[in-house]
Amino acid sequence: MSEPNLKRIVAEKAVDDYVKDGMTVGLGTGSTSEYAVKRVGELVSSGFKLKCIATSQRTADLAQSIGIEIHDINDVPHIDVTIDGADEVDPKKQLIKGLGGALLREKIVAAASLMEIIIVDSSKLVEKLGVRTPLPVEVVIYGHRKTAYALEKQGCKATLRMSGGVPFVTDAGNYIYDCKFEAIESPFFLESRIDVIPGVVENGLFLNTANVVLVSHPDGKITIME
Ligand code: 5RP
């Protein structure tokens, strides 16, 4: 099965299995999540009353373009279920997220969610976090090179994310450094070290965040990590 189809089938299954009429739903960001947003759009068109929260401006724009009303996260007591993608998933359901640049809002939305459902194809599965992708870290623009220097002291190569020849700027007006480790041996320890660096806003380690991970495989089967 082609990569777009693998993304689509896992996204549609997540929406079909976990989104019920009347829920408040968090909408993730990225190419896999886009299929989930489109499926949620179909539910709304068929009469479901959903309150939807977007994890990025990009997702809000897509959702609104297909008739989904987007609510302010501050106006809902909690989010019933959020469906989002990931860049890496380890055997304990620990994640790296943020290659799509939305890690800050994604983490806030995940923390406000009763259930975080992660949707990936099997290419995202790793034995150890960091082996496949860099760890995105969002930093304030002021003094960002100093912040990058402190990040590199944790054992990575930190590269400022660029877009169209200029630094990529997040929805919150920050920069992202993509921090490439050989492998992340102790994700909780690393997170505690990164979070105390002045200038760091958020990191892409999503630890003990996913309740369920749905994984699509090349043969079209979908497995569930619970
Ligand atoms: C965005 C994210 C995405 O969920 C992650 O990058 C996966 O994206 P895709 O489904 O396009 O591979 O964390 O910040």
XYZ file of C-alpha atoms and ligand atoms in Angstrom:
240
model
C 0.000 0.000 0.000
C 1.325 3.496 -0.825
C 2.440 5.887 1.932
C -0.525 8.279 1.512
C -2.929 5.346 1.749
C -1.205 4.048 4.888
C -1.651 7.479 6.447
C -5.265 7.690 5.348
C -6.413 4.282 6.605
C -4.904 4.713 10.061
C -6.322 8.242 10.377
C -9.791 7.175 9.309
C -9.801 4.198 11.683
C -8.832 6.456 14.593
C -11.673 8.869 13.871
C -14.205 6.086 13.276
C -13.264 4.228 16.478
C -12.740 7.073 18.937
C -14.785 10.137 17.903
C -18.375 10.089 19.147
C -21.189 12.606 18.649
C -21.047 15.448 21.171
C -17.316 15.161 21.919
C -14.696 17.861 22.115
C -11.964 16.760 19.707
C -8.333 17.866 19.365
C -7.117 17.961 15.766
C -3.434 17.156 15.211
C -0.982 18.586 12.701
C 0.875 16.916 9.836
C 0.217 14.877 6.730
C -1.299 11.929 8.646
C -3.466 14.164 10.829
C -4.795 15.905 7.726
C -6.626 12.716 6.814
C -8.132 12.626 10.307
C -9.253 16.238 9.995
C -10.930 15.421 6.666
C -12.732 12.444 8.234
C -13.882 14.633 11.125
C -15.162 17.048 8.473
C -17.254 14.232 6.995
C -18.726 13.477 10.427
C -19.612 17.148 10.929
C -21.249 17.260 7.476
C -23.265 14.162 8.395
C -24.680 15.934 11.483
C -22.245 15.165 14.328
C -22.068 17.990 16.878
C -18.361 18.263 17.700
C -16.319 20.986 19.341
C -12.924 20.993 17.670
C -9.621 22.401 18.870
C -6.714 22.840 16.431
C -3.056 22.185 17.253
C -1.822 24.679 14.645
C -2.966 27.496 12.397
C -2.396 25.145 9.440
C -4.830 22.623 10.899
C -7.329 25.356 11.815
C -7.227 26.637 8.224
C -7.799 23.151 6.777
C -10.599 22.406 9.253
C -12.432 25.665 8.608
C -12.087 25.197 4.845
C -14.155 22.006 5.113
C -16.808 23.367 7.473
C -15.391 22.476 10.898
C -15.804 25.235 13.479
C -12.637 25.720 15.539
C -12.979 26.640 19.222
C -10.541 28.342 21.565
C -8.927 25.812 23.887
C -9.554 28.216 26.776
C -13.303 27.925 26.250
C -13.579 24.155 26.786
C -13.233 22.409 30.170
C -11.291 19.529 28.641
C -10.786 17.711 25.345
C -12.310 14.229 25.105
C -9.988 12.863 22.468
C -7.100 14.190 20.404
C -5.861 12.442 17.273
C -2.348 13.411 16.226
C 0.641 12.050 14.304
C 4.209 11.440 15.458
C 7.702 11.288 14.002
C 8.991 8.391 16.104
C 7.305 5.874 18.410
C 9.294 3.545 20.674
C 8.035 0.213 22.089
C 6.776 1.979 25.253
C 4.709 4.468 23.222
C 7.129 7.286 23.955
C 7.222 9.757 21.092
C 9.172 12.361 19.218
C 6.921 14.985 17.629
C 7.421 18.356 16.039
C 8.883 17.837 12.586
C 5.705 19.591 11.443
C 6.586 22.546 13.665
C 3.533 22.430 15.938
C 4.985 20.762 19.045
C 4.113 23.537 21.498
C 0.384 23.637 20.813
C 0.363 19.869 20.309
C 1.761 19.370 23.804
C -0.687 21.828 25.386
C -3.609 20.144 23.616
C -2.349 16.670 24.574
C -2.085 17.702 28.225
C -5.694 18.931 28.156
C -6.953 15.709 26.544
C -8.514 12.750 28.314
C -7.274 10.513 25.487
C -4.355 11.061 23.139
C -4.553 8.803 20.085
C -1.413 8.691 17.945
C -1.639 7.663 14.299
C 1.443 6.518 12.384
C 2.540 4.157 9.656
C 5.075 1.516 10.620
C 8.021 3.546 9.250
C 7.756 5.650 12.430
C 8.439 2.719 14.776
C 11.915 2.717 16.375
C 13.636 0.702 19.084
C 15.145 3.874 20.586
C 14.019 7.472 20.178
C 16.320 9.731 18.199
C 17.764 7.103 15.873
C 15.722 8.161 12.891
C 14.812 11.810 13.348
C 16.190 14.826 15.176
C 14.492 16.058 18.324
C 12.792 19.398 17.580
C 13.216 22.000 20.316
C 11.296 25.297 20.193
C 13.283 28.270 21.486
C 12.672 31.996 21.842
C 14.414 34.062 19.179
C 16.329 36.200 21.649
C 19.755 34.633 22.189
C 18.856 31.543 20.161
C 22.482 30.748 19.278
C 23.344 30.645 22.992
C 20.393 28.342 23.562
C 21.602 26.118 20.709
C 25.061 25.974 22.268
C 23.541 24.769 25.548
C 21.459 22.205 23.646
C 24.582 20.832 21.956
C 26.148 20.299 25.380
C 23.522 17.549 25.781
C 25.278 15.560 23.046
C 23.488 16.553 19.848
C 24.066 18.558 16.704
C 21.524 21.416 16.796
C 20.457 22.819 13.429
C 18.271 25.894 13.081
C 15.200 24.923 11.051
C 14.915 26.929 7.845
C 12.021 27.524 5.481
C 12.390 29.262 2.130
C 15.882 30.519 2.996
C 14.908 32.110 6.326
C 14.444 30.627 9.807
C 11.146 28.810 10.260
C 8.921 30.682 12.734
C 6.338 28.757 14.782
C 2.743 29.782 15.430
C 3.967 31.210 18.745
C 6.683 33.296 17.038
C 9.659 31.139 18.028
C 12.465 29.289 16.253
C 13.034 25.526 16.185
C 16.370 23.749 16.520
C 16.420 20.181 15.219
C 18.720 18.306 17.598
C 20.237 15.148 16.164
C 21.372 12.593 18.710
C 22.811 9.200 17.790
C 20.089 7.782 20.021
C 18.291 9.062 23.106
C 19.222 6.591 25.833
C 17.312 8.245 28.715
C 14.450 10.359 27.378
C 13.152 11.468 30.804
C 16.620 12.569 31.921
C 17.265 14.359 28.628
C 13.940 16.160 28.862
C 14.745 17.364 32.372
C 18.114 18.704 31.126
C 16.634 20.446 28.081
C 13.744 22.039 29.933
C 16.021 23.972 32.312
C 17.986 25.649 29.503
C 17.049 29.341 29.406
C 15.373 30.143 26.097
C 13.847 26.698 25.598
C 10.077 26.939 25.206
C 9.232 23.260 24.613
C 10.810 20.061 23.374
C 9.462 17.364 21.080
C 9.677 14.491 23.554
C 6.115 13.399 24.299
C 6.660 11.029 27.211
C 3.801 9.087 28.802
C 1.461 11.099 26.587
C -0.003 8.582 24.138
C -2.839 6.431 25.456
C -3.117 4.463 22.240
C -0.949 4.276 19.110
C -2.540 3.013 15.901
C 0.006 1.726 13.378
C -0.656 0.965 9.725
C 1.548 -1.631 7.991
C 2.512 -2.050 4.311
C 0.070 -4.970 3.927
C -2.798 -2.675 4.990
C -3.210 -4.151 8.480
C -3.575 -1.818 11.451
C -2.173 -2.792 14.846
C -2.873 -1.107 18.178
C -0.359 -0.348 20.928
C -2.184 0.156 24.250
C 3.790 18.165 13.853
C 3.948 16.766 14.307
C 3.421 15.708 13.385
O 2.455 14.989 14.054
C 4.530 14.814 12.979
O 5.552 15.614 12.396
C 4.076 13.733 11.993
O 3.763 14.312 10.777
P 3.423 13.440 9.496
O 2.125 12.765 9.785
O 3.348 14.440 8.383
O 4.551 12.460 9.311
O 4.442 16.463 15.340
O 4.399 19.056 14.751
